[in-house]
């Protein structure tokens, strides 16, 4: 796979790309990778390329979305507040 460096991007365009990335719950790099792959990749590998572009947390979020959601609270016991005494240094 190749690497690309893009310089001198308009501040507004970069800001809007960051907002789009945040809305899609992924990094700016993953957002731009997805955009490039959707735009220029052959149609047959479009879905696979988009899934590969996701970070680990994005993959988990995608799987939860595809599965119709996940009730994580059911599997993780609630934390009880506890008073922790820290030693003085």
PDB file of N, CA and C in Angstrom:
ATOM      1  N   UNK A   1       0.838  -1.175   0.000  1.00  0.00           N
ATOM      2  CA  UNK A   1       0.000   0.000   0.000  1.00  0.00           C
ATOM      3  C   UNK A   1       0.884   1.238   0.000  1.00  0.00           C
ATOM      4  N   UNK A   2       0.442   2.236  -0.701  1.00  0.00           N
ATOM      5  CA  UNK A   2       1.197   3.471  -0.793  1.00  0.00           C
ATOM      6  C   UNK A   2       0.827   4.463   0.285  1.00  0.00           C
ATOM      7  N   UNK A   3       1.677   5.456   0.447  1.00  0.00           N
ATOM      8  CA  UNK A   3       1.425   6.557   1.374  1.00  0.00           C
ATOM      9  C   UNK A   3       1.348   7.849   0.580  1.00  0.00           C
ATOM     10  N   UNK A   4       0.528   8.765   1.048  1.00  0.00           N
ATOM     11  CA  UNK A   4       0.366  10.046   0.386  1.00  0.00           C
ATOM     12  C   UNK A   4       0.433  11.145   1.440  1.00  0.00           C
ATOM     13  N   UNK A   5       1.155  12.205   1.138  1.00  0.00           N
ATOM     14  CA  UNK A   5       1.188  13.389   1.991  1.00  0.00           C
ATOM     15  C   UNK A   5       0.567  14.532   1.199  1.00  0.00           C
ATOM     16  N   UNK A   6      -0.392  15.195   1.797  1.00  0.00           N
ATOM     17  CA  UNK A   6      -1.058  16.309   1.126  1.00  0.00           C
ATOM     18  C   UNK A   6      -0.742  17.577   1.912  1.00  0.00           C
ATOM     19  N   UNK A   7      -0.212  18.552   1.217  1.00  0.00           N
ATOM     20  CA  UNK A   7       0.163  19.812   1.870  1.00  0.00           C
ATOM     21  C   UNK A   7      -0.742  20.942   1.384  1.00  0.00           C
ATOM     22  N   UNK A   8      -0.750  22.015   2.151  1.00  0.00           N
ATOM     23  CA  UNK A   8      -1.462  23.243   1.802  1.00  0.00           C
ATOM     24  C   UNK A   8      -2.958  22.998   1.556  1.00  0.00           C
ATOM     25  N   UNK A   9      -3.601  22.396   2.536  1.00  0.00           N
ATOM     26  CA  UNK A   9      -5.047  22.189   2.474  1.00  0.00           C
ATOM     27  C   UNK A   9      -5.720  23.404   3.117  1.00  0.00           C
ATOM     28  N   UNK A  10      -6.763  23.875   2.506  1.00  0.00           N
ATOM     29  CA  UNK A  10      -7.522  24.997   3.042  1.00  0.00           C
ATOM     30  C   UNK A  10      -7.981  24.670   4.471  1.00  0.00           C
ATOM     31  N   UNK A  11      -7.836  25.627   5.375  1.00  0.00           N
ATOM     32  CA  UNK A  11      -8.191  25.411   6.781  1.00  0.00           C
ATOM     33  C   UNK A  11      -9.647  24.996   6.948  1.00  0.00           C
ATOM     34  N   UNK A  12     -10.530  25.606   6.184  1.00  0.00           N
ATOM     35  CA  UNK A  12     -11.951  25.267   6.289  1.00  0.00           C
ATOM     36  C   UNK A  12     -12.202  23.843   5.819  1.00  0.00           C
ATOM     37  N   UNK A  13     -11.544  23.442   4.739  1.00  0.00           N
ATOM     38  CA  UNK A  13     -11.700  22.070   4.238  1.00  0.00           C
ATOM     39  C   UNK A  13     -11.195  21.065   5.264  1.00  0.00           C
ATOM     40  N   UNK A  14     -10.061  21.354   5.888  1.00  0.00           N
ATOM     41  CA  UNK A  14      -9.519  20.460   6.905  1.00  0.00           C
ATOM     42  C   UNK A  14     -10.456  20.393   8.110  1.00  0.00           C
ATOM     43  N   UNK A  15     -10.971  21.530   8.514  1.00  0.00           N
ATOM     44  CA  UNK A  15     -11.893  21.578   9.654  1.00  0.00           C
ATOM     45  C   UNK A  15     -13.154  20.754   9.357  1.00  0.00           C
ATOM     46  N   UNK A  16     -13.703  20.929   8.161  1.00  0.00           N
ATOM     47  CA  UNK A  16     -14.904  20.175   7.783  1.00  0.00           C
ATOM     48  C   UNK A  16     -14.629  18.679   7.707  1.00  0.00           C
ATOM     49  N   UNK A  17     -13.436  18.309   7.246  1.00  0.00           N
ATOM     50  CA  UNK A  17     -13.067  16.891   7.207  1.00  0.00           C
ATOM     51  C   UNK A  17     -12.969  16.334   8.625  1.00  0.00           C
ATOM     52  N   UNK A  18     -12.415  17.124   9.542  1.00  0.00           N
ATOM     53  CA  UNK A  18     -12.347  16.687  10.951  1.00  0.00           C
ATOM     54  C   UNK A  18     -13.736  16.504  11.548  1.00  0.00           C
ATOM     55  N   UNK A  19     -14.642  17.426  11.231  1.00  0.00           N
ATOM     56  CA  UNK A  19     -16.016  17.306  11.720  1.00  0.00           C
ATOM     57  C   UNK A  19     -16.688  16.058  11.157  1.00  0.00           C
ATOM     58  N   UNK A  20     -16.473  15.788   9.875  1.00  0.00           N
ATOM     59  CA  UNK A  20     -17.041  14.582   9.261  1.00  0.00           C
ATOM     60  C   UNK A  20     -16.466  13.332   9.911  1.00  0.00           C
ATOM     61  N   UNK A  21     -15.165  13.346  10.184  1.00  0.00           N
ATOM     62  CA  UNK A  21     -14.530  12.205  10.842  1.00  0.00           C
ATOM     63  C   UNK A  21     -15.121  11.985  12.229  1.00  0.00           C
ATOM     64  N   UNK A  22     -15.291  13.056  12.966  1.00  0.00           N
ATOM     65  CA  UNK A  22     -15.869  12.942  14.312  1.00  0.00           C
ATOM     66  C   UNK A  22     -17.302  12.427  14.242  1.00  0.00           C
ATOM     67  N   UNK A  23     -18.061  12.899  13.273  1.00  0.00           N
ATOM     68  CA  UNK A  23     -19.444  12.441  13.127  1.00  0.00           C
ATOM     69  C   UNK A  23     -19.501  10.949  12.783  1.00  0.00           C
ATOM     70  N   UNK A  24     -18.481  10.466  12.091  1.00  0.00           N
ATOM     71  CA  UNK A  24     -18.415   9.051  11.728  1.00  0.00           C
ATOM     72  C   UNK A  24     -17.622   8.232  12.729  1.00  0.00           C
ATOM     73  N   UNK A  25     -17.226   8.874  13.830  1.00  0.00           N
ATOM     74  CA  UNK A  25     -16.514   8.225  14.922  1.00  0.00           C
ATOM     75  C   UNK A  25     -15.228   7.554  14.458  1.00  0.00           C
ATOM     76  N   UNK A  26     -14.451   8.300  13.663  1.00  0.00           N
ATOM     77  CA  UNK A  26     -13.165   7.778  13.234  1.00  0.00           C
ATOM     78  C   UNK A  26     -12.161   8.916  13.147  1.00  0.00           C
ATOM     79  N   UNK A  27     -10.915   8.543  12.977  1.00  0.00           N
ATOM     80  CA  UNK A  27      -9.850   9.538  12.885  1.00  0.00           C
ATOM     81  C   UNK A  27      -9.935  10.270  11.547  1.00  0.00           C
ATOM     82  N   UNK A  28      -9.259  11.404  11.485  1.00  0.00           N
ATOM     83  CA  UNK A  28      -9.204  12.149  10.231  1.00  0.00           C
ATOM     84  C   UNK A  28      -8.553  11.288   9.155  1.00  0.00           C
ATOM     85  N   UNK A  29      -7.501  10.572   9.518  1.00  0.00           N
ATOM     86  CA  UNK A  29      -6.826   9.699   8.555  1.00  0.00           C
ATOM     87  C   UNK A  29      -7.775   8.638   8.010  1.00  0.00           C
ATOM     88  N   UNK A  30      -8.528   7.983   8.887  1.00  0.00           N
ATOM     89  CA  UNK A  30      -9.469   6.959   8.446  1.00  0.00           C
ATOM     90  C   UNK A  30     -10.574   7.561   7.582  1.00  0.00           C
ATOM     91  N   UNK A  31     -11.017   8.755   7.931  1.00  0.00           N
ATOM     92  CA  UNK A  31     -12.059   9.428   7.149  1.00  0.00           C
ATOM     93  C   UNK A  31     -11.560   9.726   5.734  1.00  0.00           C
ATOM     94  N   UNK A  32     -10.351  10.268   5.621  1.00  0.00           N
ATOM     95  CA  UNK A  32      -9.799  10.592   4.312  1.00  0.00           C
ATOM     96  C   UNK A  32      -9.477   9.332   3.512  1.00  0.00           C
ATOM     97  N   UNK A  33      -8.992   8.285   4.190  1.00  0.00           N
ATOM     98  CA  UNK A  33      -8.733   7.007   3.516  1.00  0.00           C
ATOM     99  C   UNK A  33     -10.024   6.455   2.928  1.00  0.00           C
ATOM    100  N   UNK A  34     -11.092   6.500   3.706  1.00  0.00           N
ATOM    101  CA  UNK A  34     -12.387   6.017   3.231  1.00  0.00           C
ATOM    102  C   UNK A  34     -12.860   6.828   2.029  1.00  0.00           C
ATOM    103  N   UNK A  35     -12.717   8.143   2.102  1.00  0.00           N
ATOM    104  CA  UNK A  35     -13.124   9.016   1.005  1.00  0.00           C
ATOM    105  C   UNK A  35     -12.355   8.691  -0.276  1.00  0.00           C
ATOM    106  N   UNK A  36     -11.044   8.547  -0.147  1.00  0.00           N
ATOM    107  CA  UNK A  36     -10.217   8.235  -1.318  1.00  0.00           C
ATOM    108  C   UNK A  36     -10.576   6.870  -1.883  1.00  0.00           C
ATOM    109  N   UNK A  37     -10.744   5.879  -1.003  1.00  0.00           N
ATOM    110  CA  UNK A  37     -11.058   4.533  -1.491  1.00  0.00           C
ATOM    111  C   UNK A  37     -12.444   4.464  -2.115  1.00  0.00           C
ATOM    112  N   UNK A  38     -13.422   5.163  -1.533  1.00  0.00           N
ATOM    113  CA  UNK A  38     -14.762   5.177  -2.132  1.00  0.00           C
ATOM    114  C   UNK A  38     -14.762   5.869  -3.490  1.00  0.00           C
ATOM    115  N   UNK A  39     -13.920   6.888  -3.620  1.00  0.00           N
ATOM    116  CA  UNK A  39     -13.897   7.674  -4.845  1.00  0.00           C
ATOM    117  C   UNK A  39     -13.101   7.000  -5.958  1.00  0.00           C
ATOM    118  N   UNK A  40     -11.957   6.401  -5.628  1.00  0.00           N
ATOM    119  CA  UNK A  40     -11.045   5.942  -6.668  1.00  0.00           C
ATOM    120  C   UNK A  40     -10.831   4.433  -6.743  1.00  0.00           C
ATOM    121  N   UNK A  41     -11.226   3.681  -5.751  1.00  0.00           N
ATOM    122  CA  UNK A  41     -11.000   2.231  -5.777  1.00  0.00           C
ATOM    123  C   UNK A  41     -11.975   1.553  -6.736  1.00  0.00           C
ATOM    124  N   UNK A  42     -11.575   0.423  -7.298  1.00  0.00           N
ATOM    125  CA  UNK A  42     -12.509  -0.343  -8.129  1.00  0.00           C
ATOM    126  C   UNK A  42     -13.746  -0.727  -7.310  1.00  0.00           C
ATOM    127  N   UNK A  43     -14.888  -0.790  -7.957  1.00  0.00           N
ATOM    128  CA  UNK A  43     -16.163  -1.017  -7.266  1.00  0.00           C
ATOM    129  C   UNK A  43     -16.187  -2.325  -6.483  1.00  0.00           C
ATOM    130  N   UNK A  44     -15.515  -3.355  -6.945  1.00  0.00           N
ATOM    131  CA  UNK A  44     -15.560  -4.662  -6.294  1.00  0.00           C
ATOM    132  C   UNK A  44     -14.953  -4.700  -4.913  1.00  0.00           C
ATOM    133  N   UNK A  45     -13.986  -3.823  -4.647  1.00  0.00           N
ATOM    134  CA  UNK A  45     -13.327  -3.870  -3.340  1.00  0.00           C
ATOM    135  C   UNK A  45     -13.776  -2.742  -2.425  1.00  0.00           C
ATOM    136  N   UNK A  46     -14.814  -2.016  -2.831  1.00  0.00           N
ATOM    137  CA  UNK A  46     -15.251  -0.839  -2.086  1.00  0.00           C
ATOM    138  C   UNK A  46     -15.586  -1.168  -0.630  1.00  0.00           C
ATOM    139  N   UNK A  47     -16.439  -2.138  -0.383  1.00  0.00           N
ATOM    140  CA  UNK A  47     -16.873  -2.462   0.978  1.00  0.00           C
ATOM    141  C   UNK A  47     -15.710  -2.990   1.815  1.00  0.00           C
ATOM    142  N   UNK A  48     -14.926  -3.879   1.244  1.00  0.00           N
ATOM    143  CA  UNK A  48     -13.790  -4.442   1.980  1.00  0.00           C
ATOM    144  C   UNK A  48     -12.779  -3.363   2.324  1.00  0.00           C
ATOM    145  N   UNK A  49     -12.535  -2.458   1.386  1.00  0.00           N
ATOM    146  CA  UNK A  49     -11.572  -1.382   1.640  1.00  0.00           C
ATOM    147  C   UNK A  49     -12.064  -0.468   2.750  1.00  0.00           C
ATOM    148  N   UNK A  50     -13.355  -0.176   2.760  1.00  0.00           N
ATOM    149  CA  UNK A  50     -13.901   0.684   3.821  1.00  0.00           C
ATOM    150  C   UNK A  50     -13.771   0.014   5.177  1.00  0.00           C
ATOM    151  N   UNK A  51     -14.010  -1.286   5.244  1.00  0.00           N
ATOM    152  CA  UNK A  51     -13.894  -1.983   6.521  1.00  0.00           C
ATOM    153  C   UNK A  51     -12.443  -2.034   6.991  1.00  0.00           C
ATOM    154  N   UNK A  52     -11.513  -2.218   6.061  1.00  0.00           N
ATOM    155  CA  UNK A  52     -10.092  -2.225   6.431  1.00  0.00           C
ATOM    156  C   UNK A  52      -9.639  -0.865   6.934  1.00  0.00           C
ATOM    157  N   UNK A  53     -10.273   0.198   6.481  1.00  0.00           N
ATOM    158  CA  UNK A  53      -9.877   1.549   6.873  1.00  0.00           C
ATOM    159  C   UNK A  53     -10.275   1.879   8.304  1.00  0.00           C
ATOM    160  N   UNK A  54     -11.135   1.089   8.908  1.00  0.00           N
ATOM    161  CA  UNK A  54     -11.622   1.384  10.257  1.00  0.00           C
ATOM    162  C   UNK A  54     -10.581   1.034  11.311  1.00  0.00           C
ATOM    163  N   UNK A  55     -10.541   1.815  12.370  1.00  0.00           N
ATOM    164  CA  UNK A  55      -9.703   1.480  13.519  1.00  0.00           C
ATOM    165  C   UNK A  55     -10.411   0.389  14.314  1.00  0.00           C
ATOM    166  N   UNK A  56      -9.748  -0.150  15.326  1.00  0.00           N
ATOM    167  CA  UNK A  56     -10.343  -1.219  16.137  1.00  0.00           C
ATOM    168  C   UNK A  56     -11.647  -0.768  16.790  1.00  0.00           C
ATOM    169  N   UNK A  57     -11.655   0.428  17.375  1.00  0.00           N
ATOM    170  CA  UNK A  57     -12.873   0.900  18.031  1.00  0.00           C
ATOM    171  C   UNK A  57     -13.978   1.166  17.008  1.00  0.00           C
ATOM    172  N   UNK A  58     -13.598   1.615  15.809  1.00  0.00           N
ATOM    173  CA  UNK A  58     -14.586   1.839  14.755  1.00  0.00           C
ATOM    174  C   UNK A  58     -15.174   0.509  14.278  1.00  0.00           C
ATOM    175  N   UNK A  59     -14.345  -0.541  14.233  1.00  0.00           N
ATOM    176  CA  UNK A  59     -14.841  -1.865  13.838  1.00  0.00           C
ATOM    177  C   UNK A  59     -15.852  -2.385  14.856  1.00  0.00           C
ATOM    178  N   UNK A  60     -15.553  -2.180  16.133  1.00  0.00           N
ATOM    179  CA  UNK A  60     -16.484  -2.609  17.182  1.00  0.00           C
ATOM    180  C   UNK A  60     -17.793  -1.844  17.060  1.00  0.00           C
ATOM    181  N   UNK A  61     -17.710  -0.528  16.858  1.00  0.00           N
ATOM    182  CA  UNK A  61     -18.922   0.282  16.695  1.00  0.00           C
ATOM    183  C   UNK A  61     -19.705  -0.160  15.470  1.00  0.00           C
ATOM    184  N   UNK A  62     -18.999  -0.490  14.388  1.00  0.00           N
ATOM    185  CA  UNK A  62     -19.663  -0.962  13.164  1.00  0.00           C
ATOM    186  C   UNK A  62     -20.379  -2.289  13.424  1.00  0.00           C
ATOM    187  N   UNK A  63     -19.709  -3.209  14.111  1.00  0.00           N
ATOM    188  CA  UNK A  63     -20.331  -4.508  14.398  1.00  0.00           C
ATOM    189  C   UNK A  63     -21.566  -4.344  15.281  1.00  0.00           C
ATOM    190  N   UNK A  64     -21.495  -3.444  16.256  1.00  0.00           N
ATOM    191  CA  UNK A  64     -22.657  -3.181  17.115  1.00  0.00           C
ATOM    192  C   UNK A  64     -23.803  -2.602  16.296  1.00  0.00           C
ATOM    193  N   UNK A  65     -23.482  -1.703  15.363  1.00  0.00           N
ATOM    194  CA  UNK A  65     -24.506  -1.097  14.522  1.00  0.00           C
ATOM    195  C   UNK A  65     -25.151  -2.146  13.620  1.00  0.00           C
ATOM    196  N   UNK A  66     -24.323  -2.993  13.012  1.00  0.00           N
ATOM    197  CA  UNK A  66     -24.833  -4.039  12.124  1.00  0.00           C
ATOM    198  C   UNK A  66     -25.702  -5.032  12.900  1.00  0.00           C
ATOM    199  N   UNK A  67     -25.301  -5.315  14.125  1.00  0.00           N
ATOM    200  CA  UNK A  67     -26.045  -6.277  14.949  1.00  0.00           C
ATOM    201  C   UNK A  67     -27.281  -5.661  15.579  1.00  0.00           C
ATOM    202  N   UNK A  68     -27.512  -4.384  15.336  1.00  0.00           N
ATOM    203  CA  UNK A  68     -28.690  -3.737  15.895  1.00  0.00           C
ATOM    204  C   UNK A  68     -28.471  -3.202  17.288  1.00  0.00           C
ATOM    205  N   UNK A  69     -27.232  -3.007  17.643  1.00  0.00           N
ATOM    206  CA  UNK A  69     -26.920  -2.453  18.958  1.00  0.00           C
ATOM    207  C   UNK A  69     -26.369  -3.519  19.881  1.00  0.00           C
ATOM    208  N   UNK A  70     -25.853  -3.095  20.976  1.00  0.00           N
ATOM    209  CA  UNK A  70     -25.304  -4.019  21.963  1.00  0.00           C
ATOM    210  C   UNK A  70     -25.548  -3.449  23.345  1.00  0.00           C
ATOM    211  N   UNK A  71     -25.980  -4.299  24.234  1.00  0.00           N
ATOM    212  CA  UNK A  71     -26.211  -3.886  25.607  1.00  0.00           C
ATOM    213  C   UNK A  71     -24.994  -4.298  26.427  1.00  0.00           C
ATOM    214  N   UNK A  72     -23.962  -3.478  26.384  1.00  0.00           N
ATOM    215  CA  UNK A  72     -22.705  -3.806  27.051  1.00  0.00           C
ATOM    216  C   UNK A  72     -22.883  -3.841  28.561  1.00  0.00           C
ATOM    217  N   UNK A  73     -23.771  -3.015  29.086  1.00  0.00           N
ATOM    218  CA  UNK A  73     -23.981  -2.970  30.536  1.00  0.00           C
ATOM    219  C   UNK A  73     -24.381  -4.327  31.093  1.00  0.00           C
ATOM    220  N   UNK A  74     -24.977  -5.133  30.262  1.00  0.00           N
ATOM    221  CA  UNK A  74     -25.405  -6.463  30.689  1.00  0.00           C
ATOM    222  C   UNK A  74     -24.206  -7.365  30.983  1.00  0.00           C
ATOM    223  N   UNK A  75     -23.064  -7.093  30.338  1.00  0.00           N
ATOM    224  CA  UNK A  75     -21.891  -7.952  30.481  1.00  0.00           C
ATOM    225  C   UNK A  75     -20.843  -7.389  31.420  1.00  0.00           C
ATOM    226  N   UNK A  76     -20.904  -6.103  31.676  1.00  0.00           N
ATOM    227  CA  UNK A  76     -19.908  -5.465  32.534  1.00  0.00           C
ATOM    228  C   UNK A  76     -20.574  -5.116  33.862  1.00  0.00           C
ATOM    229  N   UNK A  77     -20.072  -5.680  34.952  1.00  0.00           N
ATOM    230  CA  UNK A  77     -20.696  -5.375  36.249  1.00  0.00           C
ATOM    231  C   UNK A  77     -20.518  -3.905  36.609  1.00  0.00           C
ATOM    232  N   UNK A  78     -21.521  -3.375  37.293  1.00  0.00           N
ATOM    233  CA  UNK A  78     -21.470  -1.972  37.707  1.00  0.00           C
ATOM    234  C   UNK A  78     -20.359  -1.790  38.731  1.00  0.00           C
ATOM    235  N   UNK A  79     -19.685  -0.668  38.654  1.00  0.00           N
ATOM    236  CA  UNK A  79     -18.637  -0.358  39.615  1.00  0.00           C
ATOM    237  C   UNK A  79     -19.261   0.278  40.843  1.00  0.00           C
ATOM    238  N   UNK A  80     -18.815  -0.159  41.952  1.00  0.00           N
ATOM    239  CA  UNK A  80     -19.268   0.448  43.189  1.00  0.00           C
ATOM    240  C   UNK A  80     -18.230   1.477  43.594  1.00  0.00           C
ATOM    241  N   UNK A  81     -18.701   2.592  44.040  1.00  0.00           N
ATOM    242  CA  UNK A  81     -17.739   3.608  44.463  1.00  0.00           C
ATOM    243  C   UNK A  81     -17.037   3.119  45.722  1.00  0.00           C
ATOM    244  N   UNK A  82     -15.789   3.355  45.754  1.00  0.00           N
ATOM    245  CA  UNK A  82     -15.018   2.938  46.917  1.00  0.00           C
ATOM    246  C   UNK A  82     -14.094   4.075  47.308  1.00  0.00           C
ATOM    247  N   UNK A  83     -13.914   4.209  48.573  1.00  0.00           N
ATOM    248  CA  UNK A  83     -12.998   5.248  49.063  1.00  0.00           C
ATOM    249  C   UNK A  83     -11.585   4.701  48.994  1.00  0.00           C
ATOM    250  N   UNK A  84     -10.775   5.353  48.210  1.00  0.00           N
ATOM    251  CA  UNK A  84      -9.396   4.930  48.059  1.00  0.00           C
ATOM    252  C   UNK A  84      -8.513   5.915  48.792  1.00  0.00           C
ATOM    253  N   UNK A  85      -7.674   5.378  49.637  1.00  0.00           N
ATOM    254  CA  UNK A  85      -6.753   6.239  50.366  1.00  0.00           C
ATOM    255  C   UNK A  85      -5.404   6.200  49.665  1.00  0.00           C
ATOM    256  N   UNK A  86      -4.945   7.368  49.272  1.00  0.00           N
ATOM    257  CA  UNK A  86      -3.675   7.470  48.598  1.00  0.00           C
ATOM    258  C   UNK A  86      -2.609   7.862  49.615  1.00  0.00           C
ATOM    259  N   UNK A  87      -1.455   7.208  49.568  1.00  0.00           N
ATOM    260  CA  UNK A  87      -0.404   7.573  50.519  1.00  0.00           C
ATOM    261  C   UNK A  87       0.199   8.924  50.148  1.00  0.00           C
ATOM    262  N   UNK A  88       0.667   9.625  51.139  1.00  0.00           N
ATOM    263  CA  UNK A  88       1.322  10.898  50.907  1.00  0.00           C
ATOM    264  C   UNK A  88       2.730  10.622  50.409  1.00  0.00           C
ATOM    265  N   UNK A  89       3.129  11.405  49.432  1.00  0.00           N
ATOM    266  CA  UNK A  89       4.487  11.231  48.864  1.00  0.00           C
ATOM    267  C   UNK A  89       5.457  12.227  49.431  1.00  0.00           C
TER     268      UNK A  89
END
